[in-house]
Amino acid sequence: MQISRIASPLKLLTIALKVGRVTKKYPFGPPLLTESFRGAISIDPAKCWGCGACTLVCPPNALTMRLEGEKIVLEYFKGRCIFCGMCADTCPANAIIVTKEFELAATSVEDLKEDVIHKMSKCAICGKPFVATAEIRDVMKMQPITEEYANICPECRKKRAVKAFGMRFGAST
Amino acid sequence: MKLEERLRGVRRSPWVYHLNSGSCNACDIEILDALTPFFDAERFGVKLVASPRHADVVLFTGPVTREALPKVVKTLKAVPRPRIVVAIGSCAVGGGIWWNTYSTIGGFEKFQGVLKQQGVEIDKVVYVPGCPARPEAIIYGLLLALGYVKQKVSKVVKVVES
Ligand code: SF4
Ligand code: SF4
Ligand code: SF4
């Protein structure tokens, strides 16, 4: 009984000496980041089409899209992002990469926002802006067959198809 | 006295109070992680206290559920000035995955409107994103609140050339 009372702190000491120091020195040393850690995403403006696929899959709506006159603005709000990486999986242009950035603390919510501003293309028939210019550019690279339709908005395309269909059945205009 | 001068007094050994306003508990576990010997926030004198009346900094988690709202207001009222809040997790920053749920207020930013109505002033807020926020991110946010480190993020605007 007496011996074990003396021996138990010694045992603890030997374990502590064997394990050594475990405390991470962060922020004075490197952080403990594993291979599978996901941090904030980064959108490459050179690759992004402005298609909005990422805004549809984002679970907390951290990625949103809004129209500002003749511009499409893709907004990324880091404060609401849950770092799931679903947008990176979905993006058809591979414009999104998941970084390991985690030092995102900010004193204002505005500092956590990121805007990607796209120009819009105008419809060749009615002149209404309808899609991001980058999307037309890249879709045409992938599917040259769409060239004839690419500059026309969905409504005008519909009207044209109805007209062509009617003419086939003998309508005058 | 200016806020910076008052912060200097707090910097020596900030006592933190952990306030859960209806989070899923993952962020709370990460706060405990930050206080364990592994990450050891006590290197900076950070000590967890049991009463808001003893607190220098409030570690705030959760999107503020309606159920918790009156209690959270009361708790923050009990914190002595300067009131420093570190809002931890995407819930506390912007509502997180509960951003449009009927039963939550939607994060600390919207909650500040309620606090203003109740006459509770908050002197400094630091937002720490993450779901849950890493222990290092929590330590970084806490150090930013106390003025040890500089903020790294700022608003970014990227224009697509095409
Ligand atoms: S190209 Fe990718 S990043 Fe750009 S809007 Fe579409 S899905 Fe989002
Ligand atoms: S990582 Fe997840 S939460 Fe963050 S922007 Fe992408 S889809 Fe949204
Ligand atoms: S931010 Fe994520 S982990 Fe933290 S409380 Fe909210 S849902 Fe849970």
XYZ file of C-alpha atoms and ligand atoms in Angstrom:
359
model
C 0.000 0.000 0.000
C 2.726 2.407 1.103
C 4.936 1.456 -1.835
C 2.201 1.972 -4.453
C 1.433 5.422 -3.035
C 5.004 6.456 -3.645
C 5.270 4.621 -6.955
C 2.167 6.003 -8.701
C 3.459 9.580 -9.215
C 6.693 8.066 -10.436
C 4.736 5.991 -12.941
C 2.978 9.156 -14.140
C 6.320 10.878 -14.485
C 7.786 8.079 -16.592
C 4.728 8.137 -18.884
C 4.996 11.921 -19.212
C 8.699 11.682 -20.023
C 8.073 8.950 -22.600
C 5.319 10.907 -24.384
C 7.257 14.155 -24.259
C 5.768 17.534 -25.112
C 2.555 17.444 -27.172
C 1.417 21.072 -27.094
C 1.239 22.677 -30.536
C 3.092 25.955 -30.668
C 0.539 27.652 -32.910
C 0.489 30.660 -33.657
C 4.277 30.643 -33.141
C 4.668 27.310 -34.925
C 2.935 25.463 -37.761
C -0.736 24.468 -37.268
C -1.900 20.868 -37.113
C -3.362 20.403 -40.584
C -4.024 16.914 -41.864
C -4.142 15.767 -45.488
C -7.941 15.664 -45.565
C -8.527 19.086 -44.018
C -10.728 21.419 -46.044
C -10.611 25.173 -45.640
C -12.082 28.095 -47.547
C -12.633 27.740 -51.291
C -11.012 29.864 -53.958
C -12.780 30.810 -57.215
C -10.596 31.298 -60.276
C -12.093 34.199 -62.262
C -10.253 33.106 -65.414
C -12.096 29.793 -65.437
C -15.508 30.606 -63.938
C -18.423 30.688 -66.411
C -20.930 32.332 -64.140
C -23.310 29.426 -64.667
C -24.565 29.280 -61.083
C -24.355 25.498 -60.644
C -22.382 25.981 -57.440
C -25.065 28.240 -55.945
C -27.648 25.486 -56.367
C -25.699 22.808 -54.481
C -24.283 24.971 -51.687
C -26.098 23.735 -48.543
C -25.991 26.977 -46.506
C -26.287 29.317 -49.527
C -22.813 30.693 -48.961
C -22.569 31.086 -52.726
C -25.270 33.302 -54.181
C -25.830 34.932 -57.504
C -27.473 38.256 -58.165
C -28.118 40.517 -61.124
C -26.728 44.034 -60.947
C -27.875 45.875 -64.042
C -26.028 44.181 -66.878
C -23.656 42.298 -64.618
C -23.909 38.939 -62.894
C -22.296 38.899 -59.457
C -21.329 35.588 -57.872
C -20.928 36.219 -54.161
C -19.045 33.954 -51.776
C -19.671 34.530 -48.084
C -16.921 32.730 -46.170
C -18.694 33.327 -42.882
C -21.507 31.003 -43.805
C -19.483 28.411 -45.743
C -19.291 25.024 -44.049
C -16.243 23.977 -46.100
C -17.978 20.892 -47.517
C -16.358 21.151 -50.958
C -19.556 20.296 -52.821
C -19.206 23.350 -55.064
C -15.753 22.179 -56.162
C -17.207 18.777 -57.111
C -20.079 20.342 -59.032
C -18.368 23.154 -60.928
C -18.330 22.176 -64.647
C -15.350 24.461 -65.333
C -13.241 23.280 -62.373
C -12.958 26.911 -61.349
C -13.233 26.179 -57.628
C -10.438 24.710 -55.560
C -10.574 23.897 -51.865
C -7.675 25.524 -50.034
C -6.353 24.814 -46.563
C -6.915 28.357 -45.366
C -8.431 28.605 -41.906
C -7.140 31.890 -40.463
C -10.292 33.683 -41.537
C -11.194 35.545 -38.364
C -12.410 39.074 -39.090
C -13.820 41.979 -37.150
C -16.534 42.661 -39.704
C -18.778 40.403 -41.763
C -18.076 42.451 -44.917
C -14.426 41.351 -44.821
C -15.540 37.759 -45.278
C -17.250 38.378 -48.608
C -15.881 37.798 -52.074
C -17.433 38.980 -55.348
C -16.825 37.587 -58.836
C -18.270 40.006 -61.370
C -19.310 38.744 -64.809
C -20.279 40.720 -67.899
C -23.498 39.672 -69.598
C -24.078 38.945 -73.267
C -26.976 40.546 -75.126
C -29.444 38.588 -77.230
C -28.787 39.065 -80.953
C -32.516 39.485 -81.671
C -34.188 41.304 -78.766
C -31.091 42.875 -77.201
C -31.833 41.719 -73.666
C -28.831 40.600 -71.550
C -29.417 36.938 -70.724
C -26.218 35.029 -69.877
C -22.622 35.569 -68.761
C -20.235 36.189 -71.652
C -17.738 33.681 -70.265
C -20.313 30.911 -70.405
C -20.990 31.427 -74.137
C -17.254 31.565 -74.819
C -16.517 28.276 -73.093
C -19.627 26.357 -74.179
C -18.831 27.189 -77.799
C -15.355 25.778 -77.317
C -16.878 22.508 -76.133
C -19.797 22.282 -78.594
C -19.165 24.152 -81.877
C -22.595 23.013 -83.078
C -24.347 25.480 -80.779
C -22.755 28.491 -82.458
C -25.899 29.421 -84.363
C -28.008 29.563 -81.197
C -25.464 30.782 -78.705
C -26.172 34.492 -79.084
C -29.954 34.187 -78.844
C -31.910 34.239 -75.583
C -34.240 31.320 -74.713
C -37.427 33.314 -75.448
C -36.313 34.350 -78.907
C -35.170 30.808 -79.572
C -38.613 29.540 -78.619
C -40.344 32.080 -80.856
C -38.105 31.155 -83.761
C -38.817 27.441 -83.340
C -42.593 28.024 -83.191
C -42.397 30.175 -86.320
C -40.399 27.549 -88.234
C -42.827 24.859 -87.113
C -45.827 26.902 -88.245
C -44.316 27.613 -91.659
C -43.904 23.926 -92.228
C -47.644 23.501 -91.853
C -48.501 26.339 -94.159
C -48.827 29.387 -91.922
C -48.211 32.598 -93.851
C -45.777 34.281 -91.374
C -11.081 55.422 -21.720
C -10.608 54.213 -25.247
C -11.280 50.603 -26.167
C -7.639 49.950 -27.049
C -6.498 51.115 -23.629
C -9.055 48.960 -21.906
C -8.060 45.991 -24.065
C -4.514 46.312 -22.805
C -5.726 45.465 -19.344
C -7.581 42.400 -20.580
C -4.672 41.143 -22.652
C -2.688 39.909 -19.704
C -5.013 37.075 -18.835
C -8.392 36.994 -20.568
C -11.023 34.976 -18.757
C -13.447 33.438 -21.189
C -17.050 32.456 -20.770
C -18.479 29.887 -23.155
C -21.980 30.797 -24.314
C -23.948 28.301 -26.393
C -26.974 29.846 -28.085
C -28.255 26.613 -29.609
C -25.322 25.213 -31.557
C -25.020 21.586 -32.640
C -22.227 21.099 -30.073
C -19.379 20.552 -32.527
C -18.091 24.094 -32.110
C -18.324 23.683 -28.328
C -16.195 20.554 -28.517
C -13.636 22.491 -30.557
C -13.555 25.214 -27.885
C -12.826 22.545 -25.296
C -10.150 21.221 -27.663
C -8.525 24.632 -27.760
C -8.370 24.629 -23.971
C -6.835 21.153 -23.602
C -3.056 20.741 -23.153
C -2.786 19.800 -26.825
C -3.582 23.303 -28.102
C -3.281 24.899 -24.686
C -4.938 28.300 -24.825
C -3.755 28.775 -21.246
C -0.390 29.766 -22.723
C -2.064 33.144 -23.227
C -3.635 33.138 -19.803
C -7.004 32.066 -21.165
C -9.087 30.528 -18.454
C -12.642 29.232 -18.644
C -14.940 30.717 -16.012
C -18.383 29.593 -14.943
C -20.109 32.952 -14.641
C -20.571 35.712 -17.258
C -19.909 38.248 -14.489
C -16.294 37.065 -14.328
C -15.753 37.062 -18.088
C -13.529 39.315 -20.179
C -14.323 37.560 -23.463
C -17.442 35.638 -24.460
C -16.931 32.650 -26.763
C -20.233 32.632 -28.582
C -21.498 29.618 -30.560
C -24.736 28.833 -32.335
C -27.249 30.676 -34.531
C -29.318 32.059 -31.566
C -32.470 29.973 -31.469
C -35.737 31.643 -30.436
C -35.802 29.513 -27.316
C -32.356 30.730 -26.250
C -32.836 34.384 -27.264
C -34.010 35.917 -23.940
C -31.463 33.948 -21.961
C -28.615 34.940 -24.260
C -29.577 38.628 -23.964
C -29.650 38.328 -20.174
C -26.280 36.597 -20.126
C -24.612 39.222 -22.312
C -26.121 41.936 -20.114
C -24.309 40.386 -17.157
C -20.892 40.596 -18.830
C -18.899 43.638 -17.605
C -17.616 46.230 -20.093
C -15.618 46.128 -22.319
C -17.753 43.367 -23.793
C -15.687 41.372 -26.264
C -17.459 38.625 -28.193
C -15.805 35.980 -30.355
C -18.535 34.503 -32.572
C -17.375 30.986 -33.415
C -18.619 28.802 -36.251
C -20.544 29.550 -39.404
C -23.765 29.424 -37.362
C -22.686 32.304 -35.167
C -21.236 34.295 -38.066
C -23.912 34.051 -40.737
C -26.502 31.548 -39.618
C -24.711 28.570 -41.189
C -26.932 25.796 -42.485
C -29.795 27.267 -40.432
C -29.608 30.584 -42.292
C -33.305 30.636 -43.231
C -34.849 28.460 -40.555
C -37.947 29.841 -38.815
C -36.658 29.037 -35.339
C -33.305 30.843 -35.391
C -32.324 34.507 -35.540
C -29.532 33.737 -38.010
C -26.211 34.502 -36.416
C -24.598 37.152 -34.263
C -24.707 39.910 -36.867
C -28.512 39.896 -36.968
C -28.639 39.305 -33.235
C -26.841 42.611 -32.676
C -29.989 44.405 -33.784
C -31.897 42.748 -30.941
C -29.109 43.636 -28.512
C -29.256 47.279 -29.581
C -33.005 47.345 -28.871
C -32.350 45.952 -25.426
C -29.630 48.505 -24.777
C -26.795 45.987 -24.576
C -23.654 47.398 -26.145
C -20.967 45.136 -27.567
C -17.546 46.752 -27.750
C -15.794 44.357 -30.072
C -16.861 41.355 -32.143
C -14.587 38.926 -33.951
C -16.136 36.478 -36.396
C -14.476 33.064 -36.742
C -15.852 31.045 -39.676
C -15.719 27.262 -39.840
C -18.136 24.420 -39.327
C -16.853 23.600 -36.815
C -14.033 26.140 -36.481
C -10.627 24.520 -35.936
C -9.054 24.905 -32.479
C -6.266 26.907 -34.150
C -8.849 29.125 -35.816
C -10.457 29.736 -32.417
C -7.097 30.611 -30.876
C -6.378 32.886 -33.845
C -9.751 34.604 -33.454
C -9.207 35.084 -29.744
C -5.755 36.558 -30.330
C -7.234 38.862 -32.980
C -9.821 40.053 -30.467
C -7.065 40.824 -27.983
C -4.859 42.471 -30.593
C -1.952 39.994 -30.682
C -2.255 39.157 -34.390
C -3.299 41.057 -37.526
C -6.381 40.278 -39.584
C -5.542 38.429 -42.795
C -8.801 38.490 -44.765
C -10.465 41.443 -46.446
C -13.216 41.912 -48.982
C -12.187 40.614 -52.417
C -13.672 41.692 -55.739
C -12.678 39.699 -58.825
C -13.697 40.935 -62.266
C -13.935 38.413 -65.096
C -12.192 39.567 -68.274
C -14.003 38.318 -71.344
S -18.315 27.985 -63.389
Fe -18.119 26.977 -61.395
S -17.635 28.654 -59.979
Fe -18.421 29.609 -61.842
S -20.634 29.849 -61.441
Fe -20.385 27.874 -62.532
S -20.219 26.341 -60.894
Fe -19.877 28.364 -59.923
S -17.606 24.536 -49.672
Fe -19.775 23.918 -49.366
S -20.632 25.543 -48.097
Fe -18.695 26.350 -48.891
S -19.295 27.473 -50.746
Fe -18.778 25.373 -51.398
S -20.741 24.251 -51.396
Fe -21.042 26.149 -50.203
S -21.055 26.109 -37.170
Fe -21.394 23.976 -37.742
S -20.351 22.819 -36.153
Fe -20.592 24.899 -35.350
S -22.526 24.850 -34.208
Fe -23.030 25.484 -36.302
S -23.577 23.596 -37.392
Fe -22.491 23.023 -35.500
